[in-house]
Short mmCIF file of C-alpha atoms in Angstrom, two decimals:
data_model
loop_
_atom_site.label_atom_id
_atom_site.label_comp_id
_atom_site.label_asym_id
_atom_site.label_seq_id
_atom_site.Cartn_x
_atom_site.Cartn_y
_atom_site.Cartn_z
CA ALA A 1 15.56 -14.76 -18.18
CA GLN A 2 15.80 -16.18 -14.65
CA SER A 3 13.29 -18.22 -12.75
CA VAL A 4 13.01 -20.18 -9.55
CA THR A 5 10.93 -23.32 -8.85
CA GLN A 6 9.95 -24.42 -5.37
CA LEU A 7 9.29 -28.08 -5.69
CA ASP A 8 6.75 -28.44 -2.90
CA SER A 9 3.81 -26.28 -2.30
CA HIS A 10 3.23 -27.75 1.09
CA VAL A 11 5.53 -29.51 3.59
CA SER A 12 4.50 -30.99 6.91
CA VAL A 13 6.95 -32.05 9.59
CA SER A 14 6.66 -33.02 13.29
CA GLU A 15 8.24 -30.73 15.86
CA GLY A 16 11.85 -31.66 16.47
CA THR A 17 12.33 -33.34 13.09
CA PRO A 18 14.42 -31.93 10.25
CA VAL A 19 12.99 -29.47 7.67
CA LEU A 20 13.96 -29.56 3.97
CA LEU A 21 12.34 -27.03 1.60
CA ARG A 22 13.50 -27.53 -1.97
CA CYS A 23 14.31 -24.88 -4.57
CA ASN A 24 15.75 -25.01 -8.03
CA TYR A 25 16.76 -21.94 -10.06
CA SER A 26 17.46 -21.13 -13.60
CA SER A 27 19.76 -18.21 -14.55
CA SER A 28 22.08 -17.30 -17.33
CA TYR A 29 24.83 -16.25 -14.86
CA SER A 30 25.72 -16.93 -11.28
CA PRO A 31 22.82 -15.46 -9.52
CA SER A 32 22.31 -14.17 -5.95
CA LEU A 33 19.85 -16.40 -4.12
CA PHE A 34 17.73 -15.69 -1.02
CA TRP A 35 15.17 -17.32 1.25
CA TYR A 36 12.43 -15.22 2.72
CA VAL A 37 9.84 -16.22 5.28
CA GLN A 38 6.35 -14.82 5.67
CA HIS A 39 4.32 -15.43 8.78
CA PRO A 40 0.51 -14.90 8.59
CA ASN A 41 -0.43 -11.27 8.15
CA LYS A 42 3.20 -10.29 8.45
CA GLY A 43 5.73 -8.89 6.04
CA LEU A 44 8.43 -10.88 4.38
CA GLN A 45 11.61 -11.35 6.44
CA LEU A 46 15.02 -12.29 4.99
CA LEU A 47 16.29 -15.64 6.29
CA LEU A 48 19.52 -15.92 4.41
CA LYS A 49 21.33 -14.96 1.20
CA TYR A 50 23.97 -16.36 -1.12
CA THR A 51 26.01 -13.92 -3.17
CA SER A 52 28.95 -16.03 -4.47
CA ALA A 53 30.85 -16.37 -1.30
CA ALA A 54 30.68 -19.60 0.77
CA THR A 55 28.30 -22.18 -0.71
CA LEU A 56 26.85 -23.11 2.65
CA VAL A 57 24.98 -20.13 4.04
CA LYS A 58 23.80 -19.87 7.51
CA GLY A 59 20.73 -17.66 8.37
CA ILE A 60 18.58 -16.73 11.24
CA ASN A 61 16.66 -19.05 13.51
CA GLY A 62 18.90 -22.03 12.76
CA PHE A 63 18.22 -22.21 9.06
CA GLU A 64 20.83 -22.85 6.37
CA ALA A 65 20.98 -23.37 2.69
CA GLU A 66 23.54 -24.84 0.37
CA PHE A 67 24.19 -23.52 -3.11
CA LYS A 68 24.89 -26.32 -5.57
CA LYS A 69 25.70 -25.01 -8.98
CA SER A 70 25.88 -28.50 -10.65
CA GLU A 71 22.34 -29.17 -9.48
CA THR A 72 21.11 -25.58 -9.77
CA SER A 73 19.59 -25.95 -6.30
CA PHE A 74 19.53 -23.90 -3.15
CA HIS A 75 17.57 -26.07 -0.68
CA LEU A 76 16.69 -24.66 2.77
CA THR A 77 17.30 -26.89 5.77
CA LYS A 78 16.87 -26.86 9.60
CA PRO A 79 17.95 -29.77 11.81
CA SER A 80 15.04 -29.51 14.22
CA ALA A 81 11.69 -27.87 13.48
CA HIS A 82 9.98 -25.61 16.04
CA MET A 83 6.32 -24.70 16.14
CA SER A 84 7.21 -21.10 15.47
CA ASP A 85 8.72 -22.12 12.11
CA ALA A 86 5.28 -22.65 10.67
CA ALA A 87 4.99 -20.09 7.86
CA GLU A 88 5.39 -19.70 4.08
CA TYR A 89 8.83 -19.71 2.68
CA PHE A 90 9.96 -18.15 -0.62
CA CYS A 91 13.09 -18.90 -2.59
CA VAL A 92 14.18 -15.81 -4.52
CA VAL A 93 16.71 -15.25 -7.35
CA ARG A 94 18.33 -12.05 -8.54
CA GLY A 95 20.41 -11.86 -11.71
CA LEU A 96 23.38 -9.73 -12.63
CA SER A 97 22.07 -6.85 -14.81
CA GLY A 98 19.17 -4.98 -16.13
CA SER A 99 15.70 -6.19 -15.37
CA ALA A 100 17.28 -9.50 -14.06
CA ARG A 101 18.56 -7.61 -11.07
CA GLN A 102 15.04 -7.45 -9.74
CA LEU A 103 14.08 -10.13 -7.30
CA THR A 104 12.08 -13.03 -8.84
CA PHE A 105 10.13 -14.95 -6.21
CA GLY A 106 9.14 -18.59 -6.29
CA SER A 107 5.60 -19.62 -5.66
CA GLY A 108 6.21 -20.45 -2.04
CA THR A 109 6.25 -23.51 0.23
CA GLN A 110 3.84 -23.58 3.21
CA LEU A 111 5.50 -25.29 6.19
CA THR A 112 3.28 -26.88 8.78
CA VAL A 113 4.79 -28.09 12.01
CA LEU A 114 2.87 -30.69 13.91
CA PRO A 115 3.08 -31.06 17.69
CA GLU B 22 14.16 1.21 14.11
CA ALA B 23 10.61 1.47 12.95
CA GLY B 24 9.69 -0.80 10.16
CA VAL B 25 7.92 -0.10 6.79
CA ALA B 26 4.39 1.20 7.46
CA GLN B 27 1.54 0.52 5.15
CA SER B 28 -2.12 1.48 5.25
CA PRO B 29 -4.83 0.43 5.15
CA ARG B 30 -4.37 -3.18 6.26
CA TYR B 31 -7.51 -4.29 4.46
CA LYS B 32 -9.69 -2.83 1.70
CA ILE B 33 -12.81 -4.04 0.02
CA ILE B 34 -14.12 -2.33 -3.10
CA GLU B 35 -16.34 -3.03 -6.02
CA LYS B 36 -14.96 -3.43 -9.52
CA ARG B 37 -14.46 -0.22 -11.43
CA GLN B 38 -13.97 1.75 -8.27
CA SER B 39 -10.67 3.37 -7.47
CA VAL B 40 -8.40 2.63 -4.46
CA ALA B 41 -5.12 4.05 -3.05
CA PHE B 42 -2.47 2.48 -0.82
CA TRP B 43 0.10 4.29 1.27
CA CYS B 44 3.56 3.40 2.21
CA ASN B 45 6.13 4.93 4.57
CA PRO B 46 9.57 3.33 4.26
CA ILE B 47 12.25 3.04 6.86
CA SER B 48 13.84 6.43 7.50
CA GLY B 49 16.79 7.01 5.26
CA HIS B 50 15.95 4.22 2.81
CA ALA B 51 16.49 5.55 -0.71
CA THR B 52 14.91 2.64 -2.57
CA LEU B 53 11.21 1.76 -2.43
CA TYR B 54 9.37 -1.10 -4.11
CA TRP B 55 5.73 -2.04 -4.59
CA TYR B 56 4.93 -5.81 -5.02
CA GLN B 57 1.69 -7.52 -5.80
CA GLN B 58 1.17 -10.89 -4.21
CA ILE B 59 -1.82 -12.87 -5.59
CA LEU B 60 -3.09 -15.69 -3.38
CA GLY B 61 -0.88 -18.80 -3.90
CA GLN B 62 1.89 -17.01 -5.70
CA GLY B 63 5.04 -15.24 -4.82
CA PRO B 64 5.25 -11.41 -4.89
CA LYS B 65 5.68 -9.82 -8.23
CA LEU B 66 7.44 -6.46 -8.63
CA LEU B 67 5.20 -3.61 -9.79
CA ILE B 68 7.49 -0.64 -9.54
CA GLN B 69 10.82 0.40 -7.99
CA PHE B 70 11.80 4.00 -7.02
CA GLN B 71 15.25 5.31 -6.31
CA ASN B 72 14.55 8.45 -4.24
CA ASN B 73 11.70 10.08 -6.22
CA GLY B 74 12.67 8.61 -9.54
CA VAL B 75 11.28 5.46 -11.14
CA VAL B 76 13.93 2.80 -11.77
CA ASP B 77 11.71 -0.01 -13.09
CA ASP B 78 7.99 -0.08 -13.92
CA SER B 79 8.01 -2.62 -16.62
CA GLN B 80 5.45 -4.82 -14.92
CA LEU B 81 3.09 -2.08 -13.78
CA PRO B 82 -0.24 -2.12 -15.69
CA LYS B 83 -0.07 1.52 -16.51
CA ASP B 84 -3.53 1.68 -17.97
CA ARG B 85 -4.97 1.36 -14.45
CA PHE B 86 -2.07 1.40 -11.99
CA SER B 87 -0.05 4.48 -11.00
CA ALA B 88 2.48 5.23 -8.22
CA GLU B 89 4.25 8.20 -6.99
CA ARG B 90 6.95 9.13 -4.53
CA LEU B 91 6.98 12.86 -4.84
CA LYS B 92 9.35 13.82 -2.02
CA GLY B 93 11.40 10.74 -2.12
CA VAL B 94 9.96 9.42 1.12
CA ASP B 95 6.31 8.26 1.26
CA SER B 96 4.73 6.56 -1.67
CA THR B 97 1.20 6.04 -2.95
CA LEU B 98 -0.03 3.25 -5.26
CA LYS B 99 -3.39 3.81 -7.00
CA ILE B 100 -5.67 1.56 -8.94
CA GLN B 101 -8.32 3.17 -11.17
CA PRO B 102 -10.52 1.43 -12.22
CA ALA B 103 -10.09 -1.80 -10.25
CA LYS B 104 -10.70 -5.24 -11.74
CA LEU B 105 -11.54 -8.58 -10.06
CA GLU B 106 -8.10 -9.88 -10.87
CA ASP B 107 -6.48 -6.99 -8.83
CA SER B 108 -7.51 -8.83 -5.64
CA ALA B 109 -4.24 -9.44 -3.95
CA VAL B 110 -1.91 -8.27 -1.10
CA TYR B 111 0.10 -5.23 -2.06
CA LEU B 112 3.47 -5.17 -0.32
CA CYS B 113 5.82 -2.22 0.08
CA ALA B 114 9.43 -2.71 0.68
CA SER B 115 12.42 -0.44 1.17
CA SER B 116 16.18 -0.73 1.19
CA LEU B 117 18.94 1.58 2.15
CA VAL B 118 20.58 1.49 -1.27
CA ARG B 119 20.33 -0.55 -4.44
CA GLY B 120 22.45 -3.69 -4.64
CA ASP B 121 23.04 -7.13 -3.27
CA ASN B 122 24.32 -6.00 0.12
CA SER B 123 21.20 -3.98 1.00
CA PRO B 124 18.41 -6.23 2.10
CA LEU B 125 14.69 -5.43 1.48
CA HIS B 126 12.53 -4.64 4.44
CA PHE B 127 8.86 -5.41 3.79
CA GLY B 128 5.76 -3.94 5.33
CA ASN B 129 2.87 -6.06 6.43
CA GLY B 130 0.89 -5.41 3.26
CA THR B 131 -2.56 -4.13 2.26
CA ARG B 132 -4.98 -6.93 1.43
CA LEU B 133 -7.32 -5.71 -1.40
CA THR B 134 -10.52 -7.59 -2.24
CA VAL B 135 -12.43 -6.53 -5.41
CA THR B 136 -15.99 -7.73 -5.60
#
């Protein structure tokens, strides 16, 4: 079975300061990992994905994430927060075969950006 | 390209009533998904279609939920009878093909409130 744990349900940062959203995963095999963002009353949008290529993955809107197998982590970062980054962020894992190939979502982290 | 369309945006019903949601995926997308997102949780897969066939419905409560995609394009998700715990946002997503290299595109969802 696979699972993903988002360590913070809420994160608050000031505009212009760094963002760190933490995610740990559990999987029997090397998984594919994703970050999705959900703005209020909007659909989920893919930010970035890791599929066993480079461990540092760059996504849209200046976000990036680093896959660390030894720590089973896939934290999302951004050097400088913008007001438009305020949204809910989901860490997602997908396994290799069978039902594990379905996306398993974390419970989400609500990011607030203060002026 | 036009995104994934869902309707209605909002629905309020009483328990034991029935309700249906409609989804029109992106043109040409063979794979269609229905997710349930309960407040404060990440989305949970209900059912996945490949064209008009069901790939995975292992988490669909089949005693009350049903879904169809008769012509391999639009899809309908039905709940009959609804329970209070069905209050959630129902998300439809589509992808061009199955697999890691085909990202999911999500609709804006239908917010269901059961009273």
